[in-house]
Amino acid sequence: MPTKVTARYVLGHHNGRHVLLENACVVYSGHTIEYVGHDYTGPVDEERRLGDALLMPGLIDLDALTDIDHLILDSWAGAEQAKGHQWSEDYFRNRADVFTAEERQQIREYALIQLVLHGITTYMPIASEVHSEWAEPLEELVGMAETSSRLGLRAFLGPAYRSGVNVVLDTGERSVMFDDDRGRDGLADALRFIDHANELRDPLVNAVLLPCRIETLDIELLKATAAAASERNVLVRLHSLQGLVERELILDWHGVTPLELLDQVGLLNERLLIPHATYTDRNPAVHGEDRGDLARLADSGASIIHCPLTSMRYGSTLDSFNAYKEAGINISLGTDSFPPDLIRGIDAGVQLAKILAGTNDAGDVAGYIDAATLGGAHALRRPDLGRLEPGAQADMVAFSLADIRDGVHDDPLRTLLLNGTARQAVLSVVAGRTIMADGVIAGVDLDHWRLKGQELFEKMRSAYTVRDARNRPADELFPPVYARLER
Ligand SMILES: [Zn+2]
């Protein structure tokens, strides 16, 4: 028997586009949506009335932090401090895991709970390898897949791997130090994880290849990744086109741009997801004009993962959302750091697009909402996600608009973006299962996780000192806003 959810506003899907329905309902049965509209008269098993809320497709976050927050520490640094956030040459030779295997599982659970609470229903994880001895062990991802399934999120997972680590050399220059065997072993583990995920036969656990960053993979590993993706028919997400250091290293080593390298090694195709993609030739720090990169990206069928809030907080932005979209590039969204708040992310992106264009009508709210839903689904090659229409997966989120602080309702999407946050999520459903209602996740003690998260964060923060070439204390690497007055 079906379940019916009614809300003041429903973002449905009709003839290939999102449409807004007022005083409407979504009816689903099992994993699948059966009806979206104003009048459902059939029998229902259960009915949930959300009142003044916006019910919409669950948010798809393809660069989702499944780690402890580090942006709170490292998004303020000047050049000298920033060097202390990377590994030193000495640490590369004497590296160690900061966390135990058990703590790593706790970190994953903490982070996944945060995704649920912020209305994300589908995610592809990103972790910070900076506090790992190398990258992500197979067992860690096997454990994470279990936690993810228990919480009920839809996951696209795999162990991150790399053959090199970003370091600050003794000369003070940024570079990468390599151990190619570790990269090969990492890819072998990633392939084992694909087998593992297939054996689970859990529709919520999907295997993908998640190599770390283009400059941390040797050329053979890039080629082997492309070959494995094609052979296994799986997606690949690879951080690239995300910074000048990366661009210069790739030009120096291979004599081509990162985008050309992706093409040369066989990765630039519809299976590829590129987080950030901010350093194409349009970028003012590159050529300041499009010399064909956007068309090349669009023609390849690859998707980009735009992370507006994180980019802004590290002082950059996609230049521009509108230009990439007009070029025909599929744009999906990611949060990339804490908080995993795509509502605030979309607001940041929309306002930055206005600044870049110098005109208010460049604020493409629909384009951004599409990216968070349909764009993500397209990147995942899952047309049954990201839309509320009969036959689609019953993945949805509702944001309350019932608080006086939400202000007035005009278009509810604008009210939510301008005045709100993803913290207003009051219902989250994945494949027909309610995974969060009224801020409560069944079986999860949020107070416990709040304290646990802080404990793990303190451990991570204090570990920067040993990696810094100058072994500076954490308070020097991360100076407080105001000096602390001791009692
Ligand atoms: Zn990222």
Tab-separated table of N, CA and C in Angstrom, residues 85-185:
chain	number	residue	atom	x	y	z
A	85	HIS	N	50.092	23.332	6.074
A	85	HIS	CA	48.933	22.443	5.985
A	85	HIS	C	49.219	21.240	5.089
A	86	GLN	N	50.392	21.256	4.431
A	86	GLN	CA	50.784	20.141	3.551
A	86	GLN	C	51.824	19.270	4.269
A	87	TRP	N	52.075	18.121	3.694
A	87	TRP	CA	53.138	17.269	4.213
A	87	TRP	C	54.502	17.881	3.890
A	88	SER	N	55.452	17.693	4.796
A	88	SER	CA	56.847	18.025	4.497
A	88	SER	C	57.492	16.798	3.851
A	89	GLU	N	58.665	17.008	3.254
A	89	GLU	CA	59.423	15.865	2.698
A	89	GLU	C	59.743	14.851	3.781
A	90	ASP	N	60.104	15.378	4.942
A	90	ASP	CA	60.454	14.514	6.068
A	90	ASP	C	59.247	13.661	6.487
A	91	TYR	N	58.073	14.292	6.519
A	91	TYR	CA	56.878	13.542	6.923
A	91	TYR	C	56.531	12.473	5.887
A	92	PHE	N	56.768	12.787	4.609
A	92	PHE	CA	56.508	11.796	3.560
A	92	PHE	C	57.261	10.488	3.878
A	93	ARG	N	58.488	10.632	4.378
A	93	ARG	CA	59.299	9.442	4.684
A	93	ARG	C	58.928	8.808	6.026
A	94	ASN	N	58.318	9.566	6.908
A	94	ASN	CA	57.988	9.066	8.256
A	94	ASN	C	56.507	9.211	8.553
A	95	ARG	N	55.700	8.926	7.556
A	95	ARG	CA	54.269	9.198	7.686
A	95	ARG	C	53.559	8.138	8.524
A	96	ALA	N	52.391	8.509	9.044
A	96	ALA	CA	51.597	7.585	9.860
A	96	ALA	C	50.130	8.004	9.801
A	97	ASP	N	49.262	7.052	10.116
A	97	ASP	CA	47.841	7.386	10.227
A	97	ASP	C	47.602	8.207	11.479
A	98	VAL	N	46.793	9.244	11.348
A	98	VAL	CA	46.422	10.023	12.536
A	98	VAL	C	45.369	9.262	13.340
A	99	PHE	N	44.448	8.608	12.645
A	99	PHE	CA	43.333	7.944	13.314
A	99	PHE	C	43.455	6.421	13.245
A	100	THR	N	42.886	5.755	14.231
A	100	THR	CA	42.793	4.295	14.192
A	100	THR	C	41.678	3.905	13.214
A	101	ALA	N	41.670	2.632	12.852
A	101	ALA	CA	40.624	2.146	11.933
A	101	ALA	C	39.239	2.379	12.541
A	102	GLU	N	39.126	2.190	13.847
A	102	GLU	CA	37.834	2.388	14.516
A	102	GLU	C	37.417	3.865	14.456
A	103	GLU	N	38.377	4.739	14.701
A	103	GLU	CA	38.067	6.177	14.624
A	103	GLU	C	37.668	6.587	13.208
A	104	ARG	N	38.315	5.970	12.209
A	104	ARG	CA	37.955	6.298	10.826
A	104	ARG	C	36.484	5.944	10.568
A	105	GLN	N	36.029	4.822	11.122
A	105	GLN	CA	34.616	4.452	10.954
A	105	GLN	C	33.713	5.441	11.673
A	106	GLN	N	34.166	5.920	12.834
A	106	GLN	CA	33.359	6.910	13.565
A	106	GLN	C	33.265	8.213	12.773
A	107	ILE	N	34.387	8.610	12.173
A	107	ILE	CA	34.388	9.833	11.360
A	107	ILE	C	33.392	9.701	10.218
A	108	ARG	N	33.402	8.538	9.569
A	108	ARG	CA	32.486	8.321	8.449
A	108	ARG	C	31.041	8.421	8.915
A	109	GLU	N	30.751	7.792	10.061
A	109	GLU	CA	29.372	7.813	10.544
A	109	GLU	C	28.941	9.240	10.895
A	110	TYR	N	29.827	9.955	11.578
A	110	TYR	CA	29.546	11.354	11.926
A	110	TYR	C	29.210	12.152	10.658
A	111	ALA	N	30.038	11.992	9.638
A	111	ALA	CA	29.859	12.777	8.411
A	111	ALA	C	28.586	12.371	7.655
A	112	LEU	N	28.296	11.082	7.616
A	112	LEU	CA	27.092	10.630	6.905
A	112	LEU	C	25.830	11.123	7.604
A	113	ILE	N	25.869	11.160	8.931
A	113	ILE	CA	24.736	11.704	9.686
A	113	ILE	C	24.519	13.170	9.296
A	114	GLN	N	25.616	13.903	9.130
A	114	GLN	CA	25.504	15.310	8.725
A	114	GLN	C	24.836	15.424	7.346
A	115	LEU	N	25.179	14.531	6.437
A	115	LEU	CA	24.551	14.576	5.105
A	115	LEU	C	23.038	14.372	5.227
A	116	VAL	N	22.650	13.377	6.015
A	116	VAL	CA	21.211	13.095	6.183
A	116	VAL	C	20.499	14.330	6.727
A	117	LEU	N	21.090	14.942	7.741
A	117	LEU	CA	20.439	16.079	8.409
A	117	LEU	C	20.327	17.300	7.496
A	118	HIS	N	21.171	17.362	6.471
A	118	HIS	CA	21.137	18.495	5.545
A	118	HIS	C	20.372	18.191	4.257
A	119	GLY	N	19.617	17.104	4.251
A	119	GLY	CA	18.713	16.861	3.121
A	119	GLY	C	19.361	16.239	1.899
A	120	ILE	N	20.583	15.724	2.064
A	120	ILE	CA	21.223	15.038	0.946
A	120	ILE	C	20.757	13.584	0.951
A	121	THR	N	20.324	13.107	-0.208
A	121	THR	CA	19.853	11.722	-0.278
A	121	THR	C	20.818	10.840	-1.069
A	122	THR	N	21.571	11.452	-2.000
A	122	THR	CA	22.550	10.711	-2.806
A	122	THR	C	23.893	11.404	-2.678
A	123	TYR	N	24.955	10.614	-2.485
A	123	TYR	CA	26.269	11.253	-2.323
A	123	TYR	C	27.378	10.413	-2.934
A	124	MET	N	28.450	11.121	-3.266
A	124	MET	CA	29.717	10.510	-3.647
A	124	MET	C	30.734	11.113	-2.676
A	125	PRO	N	31.442	10.272	-1.908
A	125	PRO	CA	32.232	10.828	-0.798
A	125	PRO	C	33.570	11.404	-1.219
A	126	ILE	N	34.017	12.366	-0.433
A	126	ILE	CA	35.378	12.865	-0.534
A	126	ILE	C	35.918	12.885	0.901
A	127	ALA	N	37.148	12.434	1.044
A	127	ALA	CA	37.771	12.505	2.368
A	127	ALA	C	39.095	13.239	2.217
A	128	SER	N	39.608	13.737	3.302
A	128	SER	CA	40.897	14.410	3.271
A	128	SER	C	41.978	13.382	3.586
A	129	GLU	N	42.772	13.043	2.567
A	129	GLU	CA	43.810	12.029	2.785
A	129	GLU	C	44.967	12.594	3.598
A	130	VAL	N	44.916	13.898	3.900
A	130	VAL	CA	46.057	14.534	4.559
A	130	VAL	C	46.376	13.870	5.895
A	131	HIS	N	45.354	13.323	6.576
A	131	HIS	CA	45.632	12.676	7.860
A	131	HIS	C	45.647	11.148	7.771
A	132	SER	N	45.792	10.649	6.546
A	132	SER	CA	45.964	9.199	6.389
A	132	SER	C	47.405	8.891	6.011
A	133	GLU	N	47.817	7.700	6.286
A	133	GLU	CA	49.189	7.293	5.970
A	133	GLU	C	49.412	7.315	4.452
A	134	TRP	N	48.347	7.010	3.688
A	134	TRP	CA	48.452	7.131	2.233
A	134	TRP	C	47.116	7.565	1.644
A	135	ALA	N	46.199	6.625	1.473
A	135	ALA	CA	44.888	6.994	0.910
A	135	ALA	C	43.809	6.269	1.703
A	136	GLU	N	42.881	5.576	1.035
A	136	GLU	CA	41.785	4.926	1.762
A	136	GLU	C	41.849	3.414	1.588
A	137	PRO	N	42.029	2.699	2.701
A	137	PRO	CA	42.068	1.237	2.599
A	137	PRO	C	40.704	0.657	2.217
A	138	LEU	N	40.748	-0.490	1.553
A	138	LEU	CA	39.527	-1.189	1.140
A	138	LEU	C	38.571	-1.411	2.317
A	139	GLU	N	39.122	-1.890	3.460
A	139	GLU	CA	38.263	-2.226	4.613
A	139	GLU	C	37.496	-1.013	5.115
A	140	GLU	N	38.129	0.153	4.995
A	140	GLU	CA	37.464	1.355	5.475
A	140	GLU	C	36.192	1.629	4.659
A	141	LEU	N	36.292	1.410	3.359
A	141	LEU	CA	35.128	1.657	2.497
A	141	LEU	C	34.083	0.564	2.636
A	142	VAL	N	34.544	-0.665	2.920
A	142	VAL	CA	33.589	-1.745	3.170
A	142	VAL	C	32.758	-1.395	4.409
A	143	GLY	N	33.429	-0.904	5.440
A	143	GLY	CA	32.730	-0.488	6.664
A	143	GLY	C	31.803	0.694	6.411
A	144	MET	N	32.292	1.630	5.629
A	144	MET	CA	31.484	2.816	5.351
A	144	MET	C	30.223	2.454	4.564
A	145	ALA	N	30.350	1.513	3.641
A	145	ALA	CA	29.181	1.087	2.862
A	145	ALA	C	28.114	0.518	3.796
A	146	GLU	N	28.546	-0.220	4.813
A	146	GLU	CA	27.592	-0.780	5.790
A	146	GLU	C	26.883	0.329	6.551
A	147	THR	N	27.671	1.297	7.032
A	147	THR	CA	27.092	2.415	7.785
A	147	THR	C	26.113	3.193	6.907
A	148	SER	N	26.542	3.419	5.676
A	148	SER	CA	25.729	4.189	4.741
A	148	SER	C	24.383	3.501	4.489
A	149	SER	N	24.427	2.190	4.294
A	149	SER	CA	23.201	1.425	4.058
A	149	SER	C	22.305	1.430	5.286
A	150	ARG	N	22.928	1.306	6.445
A	150	ARG	CA	22.136	1.327	7.690
A	150	ARG	C	21.413	2.669	7.830
A	151	LEU	N	22.108	3.764	7.510
A	151	LEU	CA	21.466	5.083	7.606
A	151	LEU	C	20.471	5.299	6.472
A	152	GLY	N	20.660	4.574	5.353
A	152	GLY	CA	19.686	4.620	4.265
A	152	GLY	C	20.009	5.587	3.143
A	153	LEU	N	21.235	6.131	3.115
A	153	LEU	CA	21.632	7.025	2.033
A	153	LEU	C	21.922	6.242	0.755
A	154	ARG	N	21.799	6.922	-0.394
A	154	ARG	CA	22.152	6.321	-1.676
A	154	ARG	C	23.596	6.714	-1.971
A	155	ALA	N	24.476	5.725	-2.069
A	155	ALA	CA	25.908	5.998	-2.117
A	155	ALA	C	26.532	5.585	-3.443
A	156	PHE	N	27.516	6.366	-3.883
A	156	PHE	CA	28.373	6.025	-5.033
A	156	PHE	C	29.805	6.082	-4.523
A	157	LEU	N	30.356	4.913	-4.193
A	157	LEU	CA	31.528	4.813	-3.340
A	157	LEU	C	32.679	4.055	-3.959
A	158	GLY	N	33.833	4.271	-3.377
A	158	GLY	CA	35.013	3.462	-3.669
A	158	GLY	C	36.162	4.012	-2.865
A	159	PRO	N	37.187	3.194	-2.603
A	159	PRO	CA	38.340	3.718	-1.875
A	159	PRO	C	39.160	4.674	-2.745
A	160	ALA	N	39.477	5.838	-2.192
A	160	ALA	CA	40.319	6.798	-2.918
A	160	ALA	C	41.735	6.232	-3.008
A	161	TYR	N	42.391	6.487	-4.148
A	161	TYR	CA	43.758	5.984	-4.320
A	161	TYR	C	44.610	7.011	-5.044
A	162	ARG	N	45.909	6.857	-4.878
A	162	ARG	CA	46.837	7.812	-5.499
A	162	ARG	C	48.237	7.213	-5.501
A	163	SER	N	49.061	7.687	-6.405
A	163	SER	CA	50.458	7.251	-6.402
A	163	SER	C	51.385	8.352	-5.898
A	164	GLY	N	50.841	9.515	-5.596
A	164	GLY	CA	51.667	10.601	-5.091
A	164	GLY	C	50.934	11.436	-4.065
A	165	VAL	N	51.695	12.178	-3.302
A	165	VAL	CA	51.148	13.021	-2.239
A	165	VAL	C	51.656	14.445	-2.446
A	166	ASN	N	50.766	15.419	-2.330
A	166	ASN	CA	51.181	16.824	-2.398
A	166	ASN	C	52.046	17.138	-1.177
A	167	VAL	N	53.199	17.735	-1.451
A	167	VAL	CA	54.124	18.069	-0.355
A	167	VAL	C	54.671	19.485	-0.563
A	168	VAL	N	55.254	19.985	0.506
A	168	VAL	CA	56.081	21.187	0.405
A	168	VAL	C	57.524	20.710	0.518
A	169	LEU	N	58.302	20.948	-0.553
A	169	LEU	CA	59.700	20.489	-0.555
A	169	LEU	C	60.534	21.282	0.453
A	170	ASP	N	61.700	20.755	0.766
A	170	ASP	CA	62.589	21.460	1.698
A	170	ASP	C	62.947	22.858	1.184
A	171	THR	N	62.869	23.025	-0.155
A	171	THR	CA	63.141	24.345	-0.744
A	171	THR	C	61.981	25.315	-0.553
A	172	GLY	N	60.846	24.798	-0.041
A	172	GLY	CA	59.671	25.649	0.144
A	172	GLY	C	58.700	25.597	-1.026
A	173	GLU	N	59.081	24.893	-2.112
A	173	GLU	CA	58.188	24.800	-3.267
A	173	GLU	C	57.146	23.696	-3.086
A	174	ARG	N	55.969	23.890	-3.729
A	174	ARG	CA	54.947	22.843	-3.738
A	174	ARG	C	55.298	21.812	-4.805
A	175	SER	N	55.156	20.532	-4.466
A	175	SER	CA	55.374	19.487	-5.461
A	175	SER	C	54.599	18.236	-5.050
A	176	VAL	N	54.888	17.135	-5.712
A	176	VAL	CA	54.250	15.865	-5.382
A	176	VAL	C	55.355	14.823	-5.275
A	177	MET	N	55.319	14.001	-4.229
A	177	MET	CA	56.285	12.893	-4.109
A	177	MET	C	55.544	11.589	-4.377
A	178	PHE	N	56.199	10.712	-5.132
A	178	PHE	CA	55.511	9.532	-5.658
A	178	PHE	C	55.990	8.212	-5.053
A	179	ASP	N	55.077	7.266	-5.004
A	179	ASP	CA	55.387	5.864	-4.756
A	179	ASP	C	54.402	5.094	-5.644
A	180	ASP	N	54.836	4.798	-6.880
A	180	ASP	CA	53.911	4.272	-7.884
A	180	ASP	C	53.269	2.943	-7.476
A	181	ASP	N	53.987	2.144	-6.671
A	181	ASP	CA	53.408	0.871	-6.233
A	181	ASP	C	52.145	1.079	-5.403
A	182	ARG	N	52.184	2.112	-4.578
A	182	ARG	CA	50.995	2.378	-3.747
A	182	ARG	C	49.791	2.715	-4.628
A	183	GLY	N	50.038	3.397	-5.710
A	183	GLY	CA	48.947	3.729	-6.631
A	183	GLY	C	48.354	2.482	-7.271
A	184	ARG	N	49.243	1.586	-7.731
A	184	ARG	CA	48.762	0.337	-8.346
A	184	ARG	C	47.956	-0.493	-7.349
A	185	ASP	N	48.471	-0.595	-6.119
A	185	ASP	CA	47.741	-1.342	-5.076
A	185	ASP	C	46.391	-0.699	-4.786
